[in-house]
Amino acid sequence: MSTTISDILGRKRETIDKAVIRFCGDSGDGMQITGSQFTNTVALYGNDLATFPDYPAEIRAPAGTLPGVSGFQVHFSSSNVYTPGDSVDVLIAMNPAALKMNLPDLKTNGILIVNSDDFKETDLRKAQITVSPLEDHSLDGYRLFAVELTKLTRAALKEVGLDAKSMDRCKNFFALGMCYWLYNRSMEPTLRWLDEKFKNKPQLVSANKLAMQAGYSFCEATEAFQISYEIPPAKLSPGTYRNISGNAALALGFVAASQQAGIPLFLGSYPITPASDILHELSMYKDFGVTTFQAEDEIAAVSSAIGASYTGALAITTTSGPGMALKTEAIGLAVAVELPLVVCDIQRGGPSTGLPTKTEQADLLQALYGRNSEAPAPVLAPSSPGDCFWIALEASRIAIKYMVPVIILSDGYLANGAEPWKIPAVSELAQIPVHFETNPEGFLPYKRNPSTLARPWAIPGTPGLEHRVGGIEKQDVTGNINYEPLNHEHMVRTRAEKVEGIAQDIPEIVPEGDPSGDLLIVAWGSTAGPITAAMKPMREKGHRIGHVHLRYLNPLPRNLGDILKRYKKILVPEMNMGQLVMLLRAKFLVDAESYGKIQGKPFKQSEIEAKIEELLD
Amino acid sequence: MTTATLPVYTKKDFQTDQEIRWCPGCGDYAILAAVQAVFAELGVPREKFVFISGIGCSSRFPYYMNTFGFHTIHGRAPAIATGVKLIRPDLDVWVATGDGDSLSIGGNHTIHMLRRNVGLKVLMFNNKIYGLTKGQYSPTSEVGKKAKSTPFGSVDRPFSPLSLALGSEATFIARSVDVFQQHLKETLRKAAAHQGSAYIEILQNCNIFNDGAWETITEKEARSEQVVQLEHGKPLIFGKNRDKGIRLVGLDLEVVALGSGTGEKDLLVHDEHNPNPVYAFALSRMDSMPGFPTPIGVLRALQGVPRYEDLIQQQIREVQARKGKGDLAKLLRAGDTWEVKA
């Protein structure tokens, strides 16, 4: 649907359903801030959206080079948005390197805004380009706007009194102003943000404001753009919304869990991309009594959390794959001493250091089996940035109720990607019951609750409950050191049974789409968006497709085996070599097919659609 | 005002019903006896004691103490104990560890615990050998040590544990010996009274894999010639007839015979509160200098350095005083929000 009106200059304003914009430039060009500001503004306007920040691991690769390119993509719409978009409608490229890296994703006839001031011979050389693309007609298939961003920004800021370098750092806001004009958006939210962000640096407030307003006016006054766009608000379910990233949602979820449980929150963490933002976020919430401990290493991070849990806190640790590997032994200890703990693994590309800033889902088997011996732990996975909040609450509930370490598998895409999130009322949040043992009468450290098999949580400082626990095998009930063969088998089986029993305490899964038919897509984590987006057109073509998205990976929903039997084929898209599919094949003896993508990038909707077509034709 | 009355404890109250699984004749028995005796005197309710250990012979310690106890994983006891202290600064948390557990696999946690001055009392049993894994050399074994993994002698240079602790900004370092019961108890009492990390090296005999490692110190005849007992405010004098002392010449320590013109006034006077670490550093490695005695007692006890857990809690209280207790509904709605109407 699109309607068009004209303004007094005869320029058109077209109402459209959705758009995908990507800002790209050098790591030092402020593309992440520019993208976040645009996102915030369209969110406040009421569009549904999804974002994809994509930046290099290096803080500042040499300026203007290909490895230094940073990008931020936002897809916003008047309808539901499930992915950041396969290709882009508008590309803002601040230099030749950014143009070269991102042009392949721009749609034919898409809008291309480049900073023509940065296409000198030296700039081209840094991007390994010989002939300027602005002159060789290679951009003829796009609507090219070569704008002297540097020169125009400097002209706008000449009264502010900044040096040339500082003025040039405002040119991203010139570009942002242009985009606000192009999509007919108010600059108000960003003006407010600037006041707050630089409240002690008034010069920077006015410089960035002037640059943004100049960009807006440039479009208004010149006849550069013959068209602008209007994307009406989306029809989201009623409520109060905010924009939220996965990492922020996890942090809020844990604060909420601590409040609902009535016990203090403790985070032991060591900085690692892309998990560090959770540490940053939680370190601000001292007013909620949150203790954050930046440990000397990953092992101390999880160990301190185990100490805090032993002492009665809701204890968590946050990391990514390499840190997860280091925490392995300590997680095994938490399994053995049966203490509550939540471990967040924000997955990234591997092995080893791998792709620190890029996404992957290849730690599933590590989370499930990456410990010595039989060390079962529940594993949960959020399916969207907002879902991270709910997963944090659920993981905390399970950890406390069953006295067990719980692993959350998020990933770089969920962690940094953002979406509008309907804010829950606190009254909607379930209480998390906590029982600290206080009665010395008949107290034994491994006397289990018969229904959950959880042992009592008996914290230091409680008179009469002095007792010893440890990683060494112990006798059930008494907790005394015990190496007897049958006791060991009993303990191994009991720990497994306790985790399996959680299946009775989690919801059955209901497929999206068709309840039976040609194809079932089984997936987990951040692939939810592109799969959900692909389902609609494929089902409209007459295919009978269902989709189950597993938030619980251990234990699996108790009815999953039945669901798998209702479809002729099973497809398992994952950003790995086929880890979930291996589990499904092993556990349910089904001929599930793997679709793996291991490029550090999320699936595109079109890729899922093509795979579905391939399987069903 | 109500006065809580503490139960009167005896050593027995700190013994457990667990079968002790150390080798007969192990130095650990003596350390256990001293700790149980001292705990009974400290005036701390039993449920407030927590004993945390890593892995090794020394780390079985918690099972034999009738307190809260946590036998964890190799080297990590200081990190786990830090978590305990951050949540409950009021608990009296002790760590049992050894030269392998604390200085090798757990070296990183040891130095950072000391740097932060977490209020933990660390008993580091130094027997200069790996006992539980049956006799490999350790980071405190002497060069040339013939052990299971070094049949031709170790070429590793050893640590001086107390030098390392001092370099890690430790506020309390002390040394005692398993068989010197009275001295050991006195050292434990001083450690218990210290605000912040207390690191105690206990010279302990492994009679199976490294028997006699400390013989030159513990042997009755040699003892007084080989050991100098540090006492705050007293000169450094040793010898069977108290006829030798230690003095400072330039930056070097020197052993001098007393009499014939050299008297107590020429000797170093022990000052455990000396803020300058140079003195304590010299003491910490004196034992490895030929002709010098091994100092035992408190080498350094810095006063007035805040405990890590108190600073962390204080920051939380300050933020809460300034901003009020957190309101979850407000937090969830922080930043820009918008309404979608039905």
Short mmCIF file of N, CA, C and O in Angstrom, two decimals, chain A residues 40 43-44 192 236 238-243 252 266 285-291 293-294 296-297 299-300 303-304 307-308 310-311 313 329-330 337 389 420 423 426 459-463 465-472 480-481 483, chain B residues 16 18 21 46-47 50 60 62-63 65-74 76 79-80 82-84 86-88 91 108-109 112 116 308 312 315-316 319-320 323-329 331-334 336-342:
data_model
loop_
_atom_site.label_atom_id
_atom_site.label_comp_id
_atom_site.label_asym_id
_atom_site.label_seq_id
_atom_site.Cartn_x
_atom_site.Cartn_y
_atom_site.Cartn_z
N ASN A 40 15.76 4.94 18.02
CA ASN A 40 14.97 5.44 19.14
C ASN A 40 13.84 6.34 18.65
O ASN A 40 12.70 6.26 19.12
N ALA A 43 11.15 4.34 16.97
CA ALA A 43 10.44 3.55 17.99
C ALA A 43 9.43 4.43 18.72
O ALA A 43 8.27 4.05 18.90
N LEU A 44 9.88 5.63 19.11
CA LEU A 44 8.99 6.54 19.83
C LEU A 44 7.80 6.94 18.98
O LEU A 44 6.71 7.21 19.49
N ARG A 192 16.78 16.08 22.67
CA ARG A 192 16.70 15.83 24.11
C ARG A 192 17.86 14.94 24.57
O ARG A 192 18.49 15.18 25.60
N LEU A 236 0.80 -2.37 17.20
CA LEU A 236 1.29 -3.30 18.21
C LEU A 236 0.20 -3.49 19.25
O LEU A 236 -0.73 -2.70 19.33
N PRO A 238 -1.76 -3.19 22.63
CA PRO A 238 -1.77 -1.99 23.48
C PRO A 238 -0.86 -2.13 24.69
O PRO A 238 -0.68 -3.22 25.23
N GLY A 239 -0.28 -1.02 25.09
CA GLY A 239 0.59 -1.03 26.26
C GLY A 239 1.65 0.05 26.17
O GLY A 239 1.65 0.85 25.24
N THR A 240 2.51 0.07 27.16
CA THR A 240 3.61 1.02 27.16
C THR A 240 4.85 0.29 26.65
O THR A 240 5.14 -0.83 27.07
N TYR A 241 5.54 0.94 25.74
CA TYR A 241 6.69 0.30 25.10
C TYR A 241 7.97 1.08 25.35
O TYR A 241 7.95 2.29 25.61
N ARG A 242 9.07 0.36 25.26
CA ARG A 242 10.38 1.00 25.19
C ARG A 242 11.21 0.18 24.21
O ARG A 242 10.87 -0.96 23.89
N ASN A 243 12.27 0.77 23.78
CA ASN A 243 13.18 0.05 22.91
C ASN A 243 14.16 -0.69 23.81
O ASN A 243 14.63 -0.13 24.80
N LEU A 252 17.81 -6.25 33.20
CA LEU A 252 16.55 -5.89 33.87
C LEU A 252 15.86 -7.14 34.40
O LEU A 252 15.27 -7.13 35.49
N PHE A 266 23.71 -10.91 42.81
CA PHE A 266 25.17 -10.83 42.74
C PHE A 266 25.59 -11.21 41.32
O PHE A 266 25.19 -12.26 40.81
N TYR A 285 22.93 -0.47 39.09
CA TYR A 285 21.72 -0.66 39.90
C TYR A 285 22.01 -0.95 41.37
O TYR A 285 21.39 -1.81 41.98
N LYS A 286 22.93 -0.18 41.93
CA LYS A 286 23.23 -0.35 43.35
C LYS A 286 22.02 0.01 44.21
O LYS A 286 21.88 -0.48 45.32
N ASP A 287 21.16 0.89 43.69
CA ASP A 287 19.96 1.24 44.47
C ASP A 287 19.05 0.02 44.65
O ASP A 287 18.20 0.01 45.54
N PHE A 288 19.23 -1.00 43.82
CA PHE A 288 18.49 -2.25 44.00
C PHE A 288 19.28 -3.25 44.83
O PHE A 288 18.96 -4.43 44.87
N GLY A 289 20.37 -2.78 45.42
CA GLY A 289 21.20 -3.66 46.24
C GLY A 289 22.01 -4.65 45.42
O GLY A 289 22.48 -5.66 45.94
N VAL A 290 22.18 -4.37 44.13
CA VAL A 290 22.92 -5.31 43.28
C VAL A 290 24.42 -5.19 43.55
O VAL A 290 24.96 -4.08 43.58
N THR A 291 25.07 -6.32 43.78
CA THR A 291 26.52 -6.35 43.92
C THR A 291 27.12 -6.84 42.62
O THR A 291 26.80 -7.93 42.16
N PHE A 293 30.76 -7.65 40.74
CA PHE A 293 32.16 -7.92 41.05
C PHE A 293 32.90 -8.18 39.74
O PHE A 293 32.64 -9.18 39.08
N GLN A 294 33.75 -7.24 39.36
CA GLN A 294 34.58 -7.47 38.18
C GLN A 294 35.80 -8.27 38.63
O GLN A 294 36.72 -7.73 39.24
N GLU A 296 39.08 -11.12 38.61
CA GLU A 296 40.38 -11.12 37.95
C GLU A 296 40.41 -12.00 36.71
O GLU A 296 41.28 -11.86 35.87
N ASP A 297 39.47 -12.91 36.61
CA ASP A 297 39.39 -13.75 35.40
C ASP A 297 38.01 -14.42 35.37
O ASP A 297 37.21 -14.27 36.29
N ILE A 299 37.27 -17.48 35.65
CA ILE A 299 37.09 -18.53 36.65
C ILE A 299 36.70 -17.90 37.99
O ILE A 299 35.81 -18.39 38.69
N ALA A 300 37.37 -16.81 38.34
CA ALA A 300 37.02 -16.12 39.58
C ALA A 300 35.62 -15.55 39.49
O ALA A 300 34.90 -15.48 40.49
N SER A 303 33.34 -18.41 40.11
CA SER A 303 33.58 -18.92 41.47
C SER A 303 32.99 -17.98 42.51
O SER A 303 32.38 -18.42 43.49
N SER A 304 33.18 -16.69 42.32
CA SER A 304 32.62 -15.73 43.29
C SER A 304 31.10 -15.84 43.30
O SER A 304 30.47 -15.73 44.35
N GLY A 307 30.19 -18.69 45.40
CA GLY A 307 30.31 -18.30 46.81
C GLY A 307 29.12 -17.48 47.27
O GLY A 307 28.60 -17.65 48.37
N ALA A 308 28.66 -16.57 46.39
CA ALA A 308 27.51 -15.73 46.73
C ALA A 308 26.24 -16.56 46.82
O ALA A 308 25.40 -16.34 47.70
N TYR A 310 26.09 -19.77 47.59
CA TYR A 310 26.24 -20.56 48.83
C TYR A 310 25.78 -19.73 50.03
O TYR A 310 25.28 -20.26 51.02
N THR A 311 25.92 -18.40 49.90
CA THR A 311 25.61 -17.50 51.00
C THR A 311 24.20 -16.92 50.89
O THR A 311 23.82 -16.06 51.68
N ALA A 313 22.53 -15.57 47.89
CA ALA A 313 22.19 -14.55 46.89
C ALA A 313 21.66 -15.22 45.62
O ALA A 313 21.90 -16.41 45.38
N GLU A 329 34.78 -25.95 34.76
CA GLU A 329 35.00 -26.77 35.95
C GLU A 329 34.13 -26.27 37.11
O GLU A 329 33.57 -27.06 37.87
N ALA A 330 34.04 -24.94 37.22
CA ALA A 330 33.26 -24.37 38.32
C ALA A 330 31.77 -24.65 38.15
O ALA A 330 31.06 -24.86 39.14
N VAL A 337 27.53 -29.53 44.05
CA VAL A 337 27.09 -29.04 45.36
C VAL A 337 25.64 -28.58 45.33
O VAL A 337 25.08 -28.20 46.34
N PHE A 389 14.48 -10.69 28.82
CA PHE A 389 13.96 -10.33 30.14
C PHE A 389 13.26 -11.52 30.78
O PHE A 389 13.51 -11.87 31.93
N PRO A 420 11.18 -2.96 19.92
CA PRO A 420 10.23 -2.39 20.87
C PRO A 420 9.79 -3.49 21.83
O PRO A 420 9.55 -4.63 21.40
N ILE A 423 6.42 -3.12 28.05
CA ILE A 423 6.88 -3.16 29.44
C ILE A 423 5.81 -3.83 30.31
O ILE A 423 4.66 -3.41 30.31
N VAL A 426 4.68 -4.65 37.10
CA VAL A 426 5.36 -5.47 38.11
C VAL A 426 4.39 -6.52 38.67
O VAL A 426 4.80 -7.65 38.97
N ILE A 459 22.16 -21.70 54.46
CA ILE A 459 23.23 -20.72 54.26
C ILE A 459 24.03 -20.46 55.54
O ILE A 459 23.50 -20.56 56.65
N PRO A 460 25.32 -20.15 55.38
CA PRO A 460 26.17 -19.85 56.53
C PRO A 460 25.55 -18.75 57.39
O PRO A 460 24.89 -17.84 56.87
N GLY A 461 25.75 -18.86 58.67
CA GLY A 461 25.17 -17.89 59.58
C GLY A 461 23.91 -18.42 60.26
O GLY A 461 23.38 -17.79 61.16
N THR A 462 23.41 -19.58 59.78
CA THR A 462 22.19 -20.14 60.36
C THR A 462 22.56 -21.08 61.51
O THR A 462 23.21 -22.11 61.27
N PRO A 463 22.17 -20.76 62.75
CA PRO A 463 22.59 -21.58 63.88
C PRO A 463 22.11 -23.03 63.75
O PRO A 463 20.97 -23.27 63.34
N LEU A 465 22.98 -25.30 61.70
CA LEU A 465 23.03 -25.94 60.38
C LEU A 465 24.47 -26.11 59.86
O LEU A 465 24.66 -26.37 58.67
N GLU A 466 25.44 -25.98 60.74
CA GLU A 466 26.82 -26.14 60.29
C GLU A 466 26.97 -27.49 59.57
O GLU A 466 26.57 -28.53 60.12
N HIS A 467 27.49 -27.45 58.37
CA HIS A 467 27.66 -28.68 57.60
C HIS A 467 28.70 -28.44 56.52
O HIS A 467 29.11 -27.30 56.29
N ARG A 468 29.13 -29.50 55.88
CA ARG A 468 30.16 -29.40 54.86
C ARG A 468 29.61 -29.86 53.51
O ARG A 468 28.88 -30.86 53.46
N VAL A 469 29.96 -29.13 52.46
CA VAL A 469 29.65 -29.59 51.10
C VAL A 469 30.93 -29.50 50.28
O VAL A 469 31.88 -28.81 50.67
N GLY A 470 30.92 -30.17 49.15
CA GLY A 470 32.12 -30.10 48.31
C GLY A 470 31.92 -30.79 46.99
O GLY A 470 30.89 -31.41 46.72
N GLY A 471 32.92 -30.66 46.14
CA GLY A 471 32.84 -31.24 44.80
C GLY A 471 33.10 -32.73 44.80
O GLY A 471 32.88 -33.41 43.80
N ILE A 472 33.56 -33.23 45.90
CA ILE A 472 33.87 -34.66 45.99
C ILE A 472 32.54 -35.42 46.11
O ILE A 472 31.56 -34.87 46.62
N ASN A 480 27.89 -36.87 53.41
CA ASN A 480 29.23 -37.32 53.79
C ASN A 480 30.00 -37.82 52.57
O ASN A 480 29.40 -38.41 51.66
N ILE A 481 31.32 -37.62 52.58
CA ILE A 481 32.15 -38.14 51.49
C ILE A 481 31.87 -39.62 51.32
O ILE A 481 31.83 -40.37 52.30
N TYR A 483 32.61 -42.89 48.37
CA TYR A 483 33.11 -43.37 47.08
C TYR A 483 32.48 -44.70 46.67
O TYR A 483 32.94 -45.36 45.76
N THR B 16 34.47 -32.63 64.11
CA THR B 16 33.35 -33.29 63.45
C THR B 16 33.44 -34.80 63.69
O THR B 16 34.45 -35.30 64.18
N GLN B 18 33.59 -36.82 61.31
CA GLN B 18 34.16 -37.42 60.11
C GLN B 18 35.50 -38.09 60.40
O GLN B 18 36.30 -37.59 61.17
N ARG B 21 41.21 -38.33 57.16
CA ARG B 21 41.90 -39.18 56.18
C ARG B 21 43.27 -38.65 55.81
O ARG B 21 43.71 -38.81 54.67
N ARG B 46 29.48 -20.12 66.45
CA ARG B 46 30.02 -21.16 65.55
C ARG B 46 29.44 -21.09 64.13
O ARG B 46 30.14 -21.34 63.16
N GLU B 47 28.15 -20.72 64.05
CA GLU B 47 27.52 -20.70 62.71
C GLU B 47 28.05 -19.59 61.82
O GLU B 47 27.76 -19.54 60.64
N VAL B 50 33.07 -19.90 58.46
CA VAL B 50 32.99 -20.65 57.20
C VAL B 50 34.42 -21.02 56.83
O VAL B 50 35.30 -20.16 56.81
N ARG B 60 41.29 -30.71 52.56
CA ARG B 60 40.29 -31.56 53.23
C ARG B 60 39.89 -30.98 54.58
O ARG B 60 39.00 -31.47 55.26
N PRO B 62 38.15 -28.46 55.79
CA PRO B 62 36.78 -28.11 56.20
C PRO B 62 35.98 -29.30 56.71
O PRO B 62 35.13 -29.14 57.59
N TYR B 63 36.25 -30.51 56.17
CA TYR B 63 35.46 -31.67 56.59
C TYR B 63 35.66 -31.99 58.07
O TYR B 63 34.85 -32.67 58.68
N MET B 65 36.22 -29.65 60.46
CA MET B 65 35.86 -28.50 61.30
C MET B 65 34.34 -28.45 61.41
O MET B 65 33.66 -28.38 60.38
N ASN B 66 33.84 -28.42 62.61
CA ASN B 66 32.39 -28.35 62.78
C ASN B 66 31.91 -26.89 62.65
O ASN B 66 31.46 -26.27 63.59
N THR B 67 32.06 -26.39 61.43
CA THR B 67 31.59 -25.06 61.06
C THR B 67 30.91 -25.21 59.71
O THR B 67 30.80 -26.33 59.21
N PHE B 68 30.47 -24.12 59.09
CA PHE B 68 30.10 -24.23 57.68
C PHE B 68 31.37 -24.48 56.89
O PHE B 68 32.41 -23.86 57.20
N GLY B 69 31.32 -25.37 55.94
CA GLY B 69 32.53 -25.72 55.21
C GLY B 69 32.24 -25.99 53.75
O GLY B 69 31.18 -26.50 53.39
N PHE B 70 33.15 -25.58 52.88
CA PHE B 70 32.96 -25.74 51.44
C PHE B 70 34.29 -26.15 50.83
O PHE B 70 35.24 -25.38 50.81
N HIS B 71 34.34 -27.40 50.38
CA HIS B 71 35.52 -27.97 49.73
C HIS B 71 35.32 -27.76 48.23
O HIS B 71 34.45 -28.38 47.63
N THR B 72 36.03 -26.84 47.64
CA THR B 72 35.68 -26.42 46.26
C THR B 72 36.61 -27.06 45.23
O THR B 72 36.86 -28.25 45.28
N ILE B 73 37.10 -26.28 44.30
CA ILE B 73 37.93 -26.82 43.22
C ILE B 73 39.32 -26.20 43.28
O ILE B 73 39.54 -25.19 43.94
N HIS B 74 40.23 -26.79 42.53
CA HIS B 74 41.65 -26.50 42.69
C HIS B 74 41.99 -25.02 42.46
O HIS B 74 41.82 -24.51 41.36
N ARG B 76 40.66 -22.26 43.58
CA ARG B 76 39.62 -21.22 43.48
C ARG B 76 39.06 -20.77 44.82
O ARG B 76 38.15 -19.93 44.84
N ALA B 79 38.51 -17.04 45.43
CA ALA B 79 37.46 -16.42 44.61
C ALA B 79 36.09 -16.76 45.18
O ALA B 79 35.20 -15.90 45.27
N ILE B 80 35.89 -18.01 45.56
CA ILE B 80 34.61 -18.42 46.13
C ILE B 80 34.40 -17.72 47.47
O ILE B 80 33.32 -17.19 47.75
N THR B 82 35.58 -14.90 48.35
CA THR B 82 35.29 -13.48 48.08
C THR B 82 33.79 -13.29 47.85
O THR B 82 33.19 -12.33 48.35
N GLY B 83 33.19 -14.21 47.11
CA GLY B 83 31.74 -14.14 46.88
C GLY B 83 30.97 -14.22 48.19
O GLY B 83 29.99 -13.51 48.40
N VAL B 84 31.42 -15.10 49.07
CA VAL B 84 30.76 -15.24 50.38
C VAL B 84 30.85 -13.93 51.16
O VAL B 84 29.86 -13.42 51.69
N LEU B 86 31.35 -10.89 50.08
CA LEU B 86 30.65 -9.76 49.48
C LEU B 86 29.16 -9.78 49.84
O LEU B 86 28.54 -8.73 49.94
N ILE B 87 28.62 -10.97 50.03
CA ILE B 87 27.21 -11.06 50.40
C ILE B 87 27.03 -10.93 51.92
O ILE B 87 26.09 -10.30 52.40
N ARG B 88 27.95 -11.52 52.69
CA ARG B 88 27.82 -11.49 54.15
C ARG B 88 29.16 -11.10 54.79
O ARG B 88 29.91 -11.96 55.27
N LEU B 91 30.37 -12.64 58.23
CA LEU B 91 30.84 -14.01 58.45
C LEU B 91 32.35 -14.03 58.65
O LEU B 91 33.07 -13.18 58.13
N ASN B 108 46.63 -16.66 40.68
CA ASN B 108 45.95 -15.43 40.28
C ASN B 108 44.93 -14.98 41.32
O ASN B 108 44.83 -13.80 41.64
N HIS B 109 44.18 -15.93 41.86
CA HIS B 109 43.16 -15.56 42.85
C HIS B 109 43.83 -15.09 44.15
O HIS B 109 43.34 -14.18 44.81
N HIS B 112 45.06 -11.45 43.75
CA HIS B 112 43.98 -10.45 43.64
C HIS B 112 43.17 -10.34 44.93
O HIS B 112 42.70 -9.24 45.27
N ARG B 116 42.95 -6.75 46.92
CA ARG B 116 41.68 -6.12 47.29
C ARG B 116 41.52 -5.99 48.80
O ARG B 116 40.65 -5.28 49.26
N TYR B 308 37.66 -4.89 51.49
CA TYR B 308 36.98 -4.80 50.19
C TYR B 308 35.46 -4.89 50.34
O TYR B 308 34.72 -4.08 49.78
N ILE B 312 32.51 -2.20 49.19
CA ILE B 312 31.44 -2.54 48.24
C ILE B 312 30.07 -2.28 48.86
O ILE B 312 29.20 -1.67 48.24
N GLN B 315 29.35 1.46 49.23
CA GLN B 315 28.94 2.12 47.99
C GLN B 315 27.44 1.87 47.72
O GLN B 315 26.72 2.78 47.32
N ILE B 316 27.01 0.63 47.98
CA ILE B 316 25.59 0.32 47.79
C ILE B 316 24.74 1.17 48.74
O ILE B 316 23.74 1.77 48.33
N VAL B 319 24.62 4.84 47.53
CA VAL B 319 23.73 5.05 46.38
C VAL B 319 22.27 4.97 46.84
O VAL B 319 21.44 5.77 46.42
N GLN B 320 21.98 4.03 47.72
CA GLN B 320 20.60 3.89 48.20
C GLN B 320 20.17 5.11 49.01
O GLN B 320 19.03 5.55 48.93
N LYS B 323 19.68 7.88 46.22
CA LYS B 323 18.61 7.69 45.23
C LYS B 323 17.37 7.04 45.81
O LYS B 323 16.35 6.94 45.12
N GLY B 324 17.47 6.54 47.03
CA GLY B 324 16.36 5.76 47.59
C GLY B 324 16.46 4.34 47.09
O GLY B 324 17.20 4.05 46.14
N LYS B 325 15.70 3.45 47.73
CA LYS B 325 15.72 2.05 47.29
C LYS B 325 15.10 1.94 45.90
O LYS B 325 14.13 2.64 45.60
N GLY B 326 15.66 1.09 45.08
CA GLY B 326 15.21 0.96 43.70
C GLY B 326 13.74 0.61 43.59
O GLY B 326 13.22 -0.18 44.37
N ASP B 327 13.07 1.20 42.61
CA ASP B 327 11.66 0.93 42.34
C ASP B 327 11.60 0.22 40.99
O ASP B 327 11.90 0.81 39.95
N LEU B 328 11.22 -1.05 41.02
CA LEU B 328 11.28 -1.88 39.81
C LEU B 328 10.40 -1.31 38.69
O LEU B 328 10.83 -1.26 37.53
N ALA B 329 9.20 -0.88 39.04
CA ALA B 329 8.30 -0.36 38.00
C ALA B 329 8.93 0.83 37.29
O ALA B 329 8.87 0.96 36.06
N LEU B 331 12.18 1.44 37.08
CA LEU B 331 13.35 0.98 36.33
C LEU B 331 12.93 0.43 34.97
O LEU B 331 13.55 0.72 33.94
N LEU B 332 11.86 -0.36 34.97
CA LEU B 332 11.42 -0.96 33.70
C LEU B 332 10.98 0.11 32.71
O LEU B 332 11.13 -0.05 31.51
N ARG B 333 10.48 1.22 33.26
CA ARG B 333 10.01 2.29 32.38
C ARG B 333 11.03 3.39 32.17
O ARG B 333 10.69 4.47 31.67
N ALA B 334 12.26 3.13 32.54
CA ALA B 334 13.28 4.18 32.42
C ALA B 334 13.53 4.54 30.95
O ALA B 334 13.33 3.71 30.07
N ASP B 336 13.14 6.57 27.25
CA ASP B 336 12.01 6.96 26.40
C ASP B 336 11.01 5.82 26.28
O ASP B 336 11.38 4.70 25.97
N THR B 337 9.75 6.13 26.52
CA THR B 337 8.70 5.13 26.34
C THR B 337 7.59 5.73 25.50
O THR B 337 7.52 6.95 25.33
N TRP B 338 6.75 4.88 24.96
CA TRP B 338 5.59 5.37 24.23
C TRP B 338 4.41 4.44 24.45
O TRP B 338 4.58 3.28 24.80
N GLU B 339 3.23 5.02 24.27
CA GLU B 339 1.99 4.27 24.51
C GLU B 339 1.40 3.79 23.19
O GLU B 339 1.36 4.55 22.23
N VAL B 340 0.96 2.57 23.18
CA VAL B 340 0.15 2.09 22.04
C VAL B 340 -1.26 1.90 22.57
O VAL B 340 -1.46 1.15 23.52
N LYS B 341 -2.19 2.64 21.99
CA LYS B 341 -3.58 2.59 22.48
C LYS B 341 -4.34 1.45 21.81
O LYS B 341 -4.03 1.06 20.68
N ALA B 342 -5.32 0.98 22.53
CA ALA B 342 -6.13 -0.12 22.00
C ALA B 342 -6.93 0.34 20.79
O ALA B 342 -7.28 1.51 20.70
#
